[in-house]
């Protein structure tokens, strides 16, 4: 009889310990879920995956047709993805928004750095980067186009910088090549004076922009 009671008591204690273990495990998972808040994990994202996220999160405003005599109203907007997994990222991405100009010469388009703006983005709030002031518009007879790109990570190294694969007079977005897969989105804006950009035409150098050489970071 005593042995039966002992076995029963042991079974009850074992069952109780198992229940407590399961309860503790459940509480741990609940705590983990509370900490992540249902956010999207980006811990091991590759450069391509970060670029894919940016492609659905970045939009260009005021840059569609090149008809405006200036870029005063143009901007790059980084917000939450519009399609796919729209959850906020668990850890913000470091994002660079960079501007260049391409000027026609007798040989090949000449690229000049204008400005780079660094920020962090997780899709939880909207970040807006205005185009730099003083961008050349071609009104002085120069065949020049503006290139803007948004990408994740550190600033581009020499071998990652953009190149044009077509004449500036006819070049479009598909004619821009970068030496890296981490470019999320880019836009080669139409020349403000398209009639001035004839294939192979040599044009005077543009006047310096007011923003050449800016490198800004805003977390």
mmCIF file of C-alpha atoms in Angstrom:
data_model
loop_
_atom_site.group_PDB
_atom_site.id
_atom_site.type_symbol
_atom_site.label_atom_id
_atom_site.label_comp_id
_atom_site.label_asym_id
_atom_site.label_seq_id
_atom_site.Cartn_x
_atom_site.Cartn_y
_atom_site.Cartn_z
ATOM 1 C CA UNK A 1 0.000 0.000 0.000
ATOM 2 C CA UNK A 2 2.794 2.349 0.962
ATOM 3 C CA UNK A 3 4.552 1.559 -2.327
ATOM 4 C CA UNK A 4 1.386 2.377 -4.294
ATOM 5 C CA UNK A 5 1.040 5.764 -2.588
ATOM 6 C CA UNK A 6 4.700 6.519 -3.269
ATOM 7 C CA UNK A 7 4.353 5.710 -6.960
ATOM 8 C CA UNK A 8 1.210 7.839 -7.187
ATOM 9 C CA UNK A 9 2.883 10.781 -5.472
ATOM 10 C CA UNK A 10 5.895 10.460 -7.778
ATOM 11 C CA UNK A 11 3.637 10.448 -10.847
ATOM 12 C CA UNK A 12 1.844 13.580 -9.638
ATOM 13 C CA UNK A 13 5.121 15.380 -9.005
ATOM 14 C CA UNK A 14 6.465 14.369 -12.421
ATOM 15 C CA UNK A 15 3.315 15.580 -14.162
ATOM 16 C CA UNK A 16 3.477 18.846 -12.248
ATOM 17 C CA UNK A 17 7.102 19.390 -13.212
ATOM 18 C CA UNK A 18 6.281 18.712 -16.866
ATOM 19 C CA UNK A 19 3.397 21.185 -16.778
ATOM 20 C CA UNK A 20 5.622 23.844 -15.219
ATOM 21 C CA UNK A 21 8.272 23.250 -17.880
ATOM 22 C CA UNK A 22 5.708 23.603 -20.657
ATOM 23 C CA UNK A 23 4.321 26.740 -19.045
ATOM 24 C CA UNK A 24 7.800 28.233 -18.761
ATOM 25 C CA UNK A 25 8.502 27.419 -22.407
ATOM 26 C CA UNK A 26 5.253 29.027 -23.469
ATOM 27 C CA UNK A 27 6.044 32.127 -21.436
ATOM 28 C CA UNK A 28 9.497 32.334 -23.040
ATOM 29 C CA UNK A 29 8.029 32.197 -26.538
ATOM 30 C CA UNK A 30 5.418 34.777 -25.588
ATOM 31 C CA UNK A 31 8.156 37.028 -24.233
ATOM 32 C CA UNK A 32 10.175 36.595 -27.413
ATOM 33 C CA UNK A 33 7.144 37.466 -29.508
ATOM 34 C CA UNK A 34 6.540 40.561 -27.407
ATOM 35 C CA UNK A 35 10.132 41.682 -27.880
ATOM 36 C CA UNK A 36 10.022 41.324 -31.668
ATOM 37 C CA UNK A 37 6.514 42.761 -31.910
ATOM 38 C CA UNK A 38 5.895 40.847 -35.125
ATOM 39 C CA UNK A 39 8.660 42.729 -36.936
ATOM 40 C CA UNK A 40 10.582 41.367 -39.907
ATOM 41 C CA UNK A 41 13.983 39.885 -39.128
ATOM 42 C CA UNK A 42 16.834 41.151 -41.323
ATOM 43 C CA UNK A 43 19.717 39.653 -39.375
ATOM 44 C CA UNK A 44 21.298 37.716 -42.241
ATOM 45 C CA UNK A 45 19.981 39.589 -45.265
ATOM 46 C CA UNK A 46 22.314 39.716 -48.242
ATOM 47 C CA UNK A 47 22.908 42.843 -50.294
ATOM 48 C CA UNK A 48 20.434 41.562 -52.879
ATOM 49 C CA UNK A 49 17.730 41.054 -50.238
ATOM 50 C CA UNK A 50 18.248 44.543 -48.858
ATOM 51 C CA UNK A 51 18.046 45.933 -52.395
ATOM 52 C CA UNK A 52 14.802 44.021 -52.992
ATOM 53 C CA UNK A 53 13.266 45.616 -49.885
ATOM 54 C CA UNK A 54 14.318 49.074 -51.044
ATOM 55 C CA UNK A 55 12.775 48.549 -54.482
ATOM 56 C CA UNK A 56 9.331 48.381 -52.879
ATOM 57 C CA UNK A 57 10.013 51.098 -50.300
ATOM 58 C CA UNK A 58 11.527 53.940 -52.378
ATOM 59 C CA UNK A 59 9.637 56.363 -54.607
ATOM 60 C CA UNK A 60 10.740 59.377 -56.649
ATOM 61 C CA UNK A 61 8.531 62.460 -56.564
ATOM 62 C CA UNK A 62 8.593 65.344 -59.024
ATOM 63 C CA UNK A 63 11.060 63.680 -61.411
ATOM 64 C CA UNK A 64 8.864 62.074 -64.054
ATOM 65 C CA UNK A 65 9.233 64.072 -67.254
ATOM 66 C CA UNK A 66 12.050 66.589 -66.890
ATOM 67 C CA UNK A 67 9.700 69.420 -67.880
ATOM 68 C CA UNK A 68 10.200 71.448 -64.705
ATOM 69 C CA UNK A 69 12.917 74.116 -65.152
ATOM 70 C CA UNK A 70 14.439 73.060 -61.817
ATOM 71 C CA UNK A 71 14.407 70.173 -59.343
ATOM 72 C CA UNK A 72 13.071 72.346 -56.521
ATOM 73 C CA UNK A 73 10.044 70.084 -55.959
ATOM 74 C CA UNK A 74 11.823 66.768 -56.543
ATOM 75 C CA UNK A 75 12.508 64.318 -53.720
ATOM 76 C CA UNK A 76 13.325 60.719 -52.858
ATOM 77 C CA UNK A 77 10.890 59.151 -50.384
ATOM 78 C CA UNK A 78 11.741 56.065 -48.298
ATOM 79 C CA UNK A 79 8.827 54.464 -46.450
ATOM 80 C CA UNK A 80 7.276 51.061 -45.779
ATOM 81 C CA UNK A 81 7.034 48.566 -48.669
ATOM 82 C CA UNK A 82 3.921 48.902 -50.804
ATOM 83 C CA UNK A 83 3.709 45.176 -51.621
ATOM 84 C CA UNK A 84 4.751 41.845 -50.127
ATOM 85 C CA UNK A 85 5.783 41.655 -46.470
ATOM 86 C CA UNK A 86 4.954 45.115 -45.119
ATOM 87 C CA UNK A 87 6.059 44.548 -41.515
ATOM 88 C CA UNK A 88 8.454 47.017 -39.920
ATOM 89 C CA UNK A 89 12.042 45.764 -39.920
ATOM 90 C CA UNK A 90 13.364 44.524 -36.577
ATOM 91 C CA UNK A 91 16.598 46.406 -37.248
ATOM 92 C CA UNK A 92 16.840 49.527 -39.451
ATOM 93 C CA UNK A 93 18.836 49.387 -42.660
ATOM 94 C CA UNK A 94 21.570 51.897 -43.375
ATOM 95 C CA UNK A 95 20.458 53.582 -46.606
ATOM 96 C CA UNK A 96 22.379 55.899 -48.922
ATOM 97 C CA UNK A 97 20.702 58.283 -51.373
ATOM 98 C CA UNK A 98 23.311 59.517 -53.840
ATOM 99 C CA UNK A 99 23.285 62.020 -56.709
ATOM 100 C CA UNK A 100 25.559 62.371 -59.747
ATOM 101 C CA UNK A 101 25.530 64.289 -63.018
ATOM 102 C CA UNK A 102 26.506 63.004 -66.464
ATOM 103 C CA UNK A 103 27.734 65.577 -68.970
ATOM 104 C CA UNK A 104 28.179 64.919 -72.693
ATOM 105 C CA UNK A 105 31.715 65.250 -74.089
ATOM 106 C CA UNK A 106 33.354 64.423 -77.423
ATOM 107 C CA UNK A 107 34.248 60.940 -76.182
ATOM 108 C CA UNK A 108 32.061 59.583 -73.378
ATOM 109 C CA UNK A 109 29.754 61.057 -70.727
ATOM 110 C CA UNK A 110 31.643 62.571 -67.820
ATOM 111 C CA UNK A 111 30.308 61.674 -64.374
ATOM 112 C CA UNK A 112 30.510 64.028 -61.380
ATOM 113 C CA UNK A 113 29.536 63.340 -57.780
ATOM 114 C CA UNK A 114 27.029 65.830 -56.350
ATOM 115 C CA UNK A 115 25.748 64.682 -52.961
ATOM 116 C CA UNK A 116 25.271 61.623 -50.772
ATOM 117 C CA UNK A 117 22.690 61.526 -47.978
ATOM 118 C CA UNK A 118 22.829 58.747 -45.364
ATOM 119 C CA UNK A 119 19.852 57.690 -43.270
ATOM 120 C CA UNK A 120 18.355 54.695 -41.483
ATOM 121 C CA UNK A 121 15.056 53.137 -42.547
ATOM 122 C CA UNK A 122 12.864 50.384 -41.118
ATOM 123 C CA UNK A 123 9.583 51.075 -42.923
ATOM 124 C CA UNK A 124 7.971 52.444 -39.777
ATOM 125 C CA UNK A 125 8.216 56.090 -40.757
ATOM 126 C CA UNK A 126 8.611 58.107 -43.927
ATOM 127 C CA UNK A 127 11.994 59.653 -44.738
ATOM 128 C CA UNK A 128 12.163 62.313 -47.456
ATOM 129 C CA UNK A 129 15.363 63.488 -49.141
ATOM 130 C CA UNK A 130 15.023 66.655 -51.214
ATOM 131 C CA UNK A 131 17.106 67.004 -54.349
ATOM 132 C CA UNK A 132 20.169 69.197 -53.760
ATOM 133 C CA UNK A 133 19.874 72.823 -54.740
ATOM 134 C CA UNK A 134 21.679 74.108 -57.801
ATOM 135 C CA UNK A 135 21.563 70.971 -59.948
ATOM 136 C CA UNK A 136 22.348 71.825 -63.595
ATOM 137 C CA UNK A 137 19.267 71.925 -65.792
ATOM 138 C CA UNK A 138 20.829 72.327 -69.234
ATOM 139 C CA UNK A 139 19.469 75.827 -69.644
ATOM 140 C CA UNK A 140 22.999 77.069 -70.430
ATOM 141 C CA UNK A 141 23.223 74.829 -73.493
ATOM 142 C CA UNK A 142 24.894 71.932 -71.700
ATOM 143 C CA UNK A 143 23.760 68.365 -72.355
ATOM 144 C CA UNK A 144 23.599 67.056 -68.789
ATOM 145 C CA UNK A 145 21.484 64.505 -66.949
ATOM 146 C CA UNK A 146 21.060 63.792 -63.250
ATOM 147 C CA UNK A 147 21.321 60.281 -61.805
ATOM 148 C CA UNK A 148 19.962 59.419 -58.363
ATOM 149 C CA UNK A 149 20.179 56.046 -56.620
ATOM 150 C CA UNK A 150 19.112 54.562 -53.288
ATOM 151 C CA UNK A 151 21.037 51.608 -51.915
ATOM 152 C CA UNK A 152 21.739 49.810 -48.652
ATOM 153 C CA UNK A 153 24.990 49.641 -46.725
ATOM 154 C CA UNK A 154 28.122 51.734 -46.924
ATOM 155 C CA UNK A 155 28.889 54.330 -49.627
ATOM 156 C CA UNK A 156 29.826 52.870 -53.001
ATOM 157 C CA UNK A 157 33.467 52.011 -53.608
ATOM 158 C CA UNK A 158 35.267 52.828 -56.853
ATOM 159 C CA UNK A 159 34.362 49.599 -58.634
ATOM 160 C CA UNK A 160 30.694 49.923 -57.645
ATOM 161 C CA UNK A 161 30.097 53.372 -59.140
ATOM 162 C CA UNK A 162 27.642 53.809 -62.035
ATOM 163 C CA UNK A 163 28.528 53.802 -65.719
ATOM 164 C CA UNK A 164 26.505 54.613 -68.820
ATOM 165 C CA UNK A 165 26.376 52.030 -71.592
ATOM 166 C CA UNK A 166 24.680 54.277 -74.176
ATOM 167 C CA UNK A 167 25.020 57.763 -75.622
ATOM 168 C CA UNK A 168 23.750 60.378 -73.190
ATOM 169 C CA UNK A 169 21.278 61.683 -75.770
ATOM 170 C CA UNK A 170 19.373 58.392 -75.772
ATOM 171 C CA UNK A 171 20.286 56.852 -72.402
ATOM 172 C CA UNK A 172 17.634 55.730 -69.927
ATOM 173 C CA UNK A 173 17.477 53.827 -66.654
ATOM 174 C CA UNK A 174 18.308 50.503 -68.337
ATOM 175 C CA UNK A 175 21.557 51.978 -69.687
ATOM 176 C CA UNK A 176 22.975 52.614 -66.202
ATOM 177 C CA UNK A 177 25.211 49.857 -64.816
ATOM 178 C CA UNK A 178 26.477 49.577 -61.240
ATOM 179 C CA UNK A 179 29.269 47.280 -60.096
ATOM 180 C CA UNK A 180 27.209 45.914 -57.207
ATOM 181 C CA UNK A 181 23.925 44.101 -56.586
ATOM 182 C CA UNK A 182 22.942 46.232 -53.583
ATOM 183 C CA UNK A 183 21.392 49.082 -55.578
ATOM 184 C CA UNK A 184 17.721 49.197 -54.643
ATOM 185 C CA UNK A 185 16.481 51.670 -57.229
ATOM 186 C CA UNK A 186 17.924 54.346 -59.506
ATOM 187 C CA UNK A 187 16.619 56.970 -61.891
ATOM 188 C CA UNK A 188 18.398 58.717 -64.768
ATOM 189 C CA UNK A 189 16.376 61.875 -65.203
ATOM 190 C CA UNK A 190 15.552 63.219 -68.668
ATOM 191 C CA UNK A 191 17.637 66.163 -69.800
ATOM 192 C CA UNK A 192 15.850 69.438 -69.125
ATOM 193 C CA UNK A 193 16.570 70.532 -72.701
ATOM 194 C CA UNK A 194 16.390 67.284 -74.734
ATOM 195 C CA UNK A 195 16.843 69.104 -78.051
ATOM 196 C CA UNK A 196 20.338 70.109 -76.900
ATOM 197 C CA UNK A 197 21.434 66.488 -76.414
ATOM 198 C CA UNK A 198 22.306 65.244 -79.869
ATOM 199 C CA UNK A 199 24.179 61.959 -80.153
ATOM 200 C CA UNK A 200 27.935 62.453 -80.023
ATOM 201 C CA UNK A 201 27.661 66.193 -79.514
ATOM 202 C CA UNK A 202 30.349 67.977 -77.512
ATOM 203 C CA UNK A 203 28.977 70.494 -75.040
ATOM 204 C CA UNK A 204 30.544 73.019 -72.682
ATOM 205 C CA UNK A 205 31.209 71.976 -69.111
ATOM 206 C CA UNK A 206 28.336 72.838 -66.767
ATOM 207 C CA UNK A 207 28.710 75.585 -64.247
ATOM 208 C CA UNK A 208 29.524 74.244 -60.759
ATOM 209 C CA UNK A 209 26.503 73.300 -58.685
ATOM 210 C CA UNK A 210 25.933 74.818 -55.282
ATOM 211 C CA UNK A 211 25.913 71.376 -53.676
ATOM 212 C CA UNK A 212 28.927 69.591 -55.173
ATOM 213 C CA UNK A 213 30.646 67.315 -52.698
ATOM 214 C CA UNK A 214 27.995 67.092 -49.977
ATOM 215 C CA UNK A 215 28.051 63.992 -47.820
ATOM 216 C CA UNK A 216 25.310 64.026 -45.194
ATOM 217 C CA UNK A 217 24.215 61.439 -42.652
ATOM 218 C CA UNK A 218 20.936 61.532 -40.740
ATOM 219 C CA UNK A 219 20.100 58.453 -38.611
#
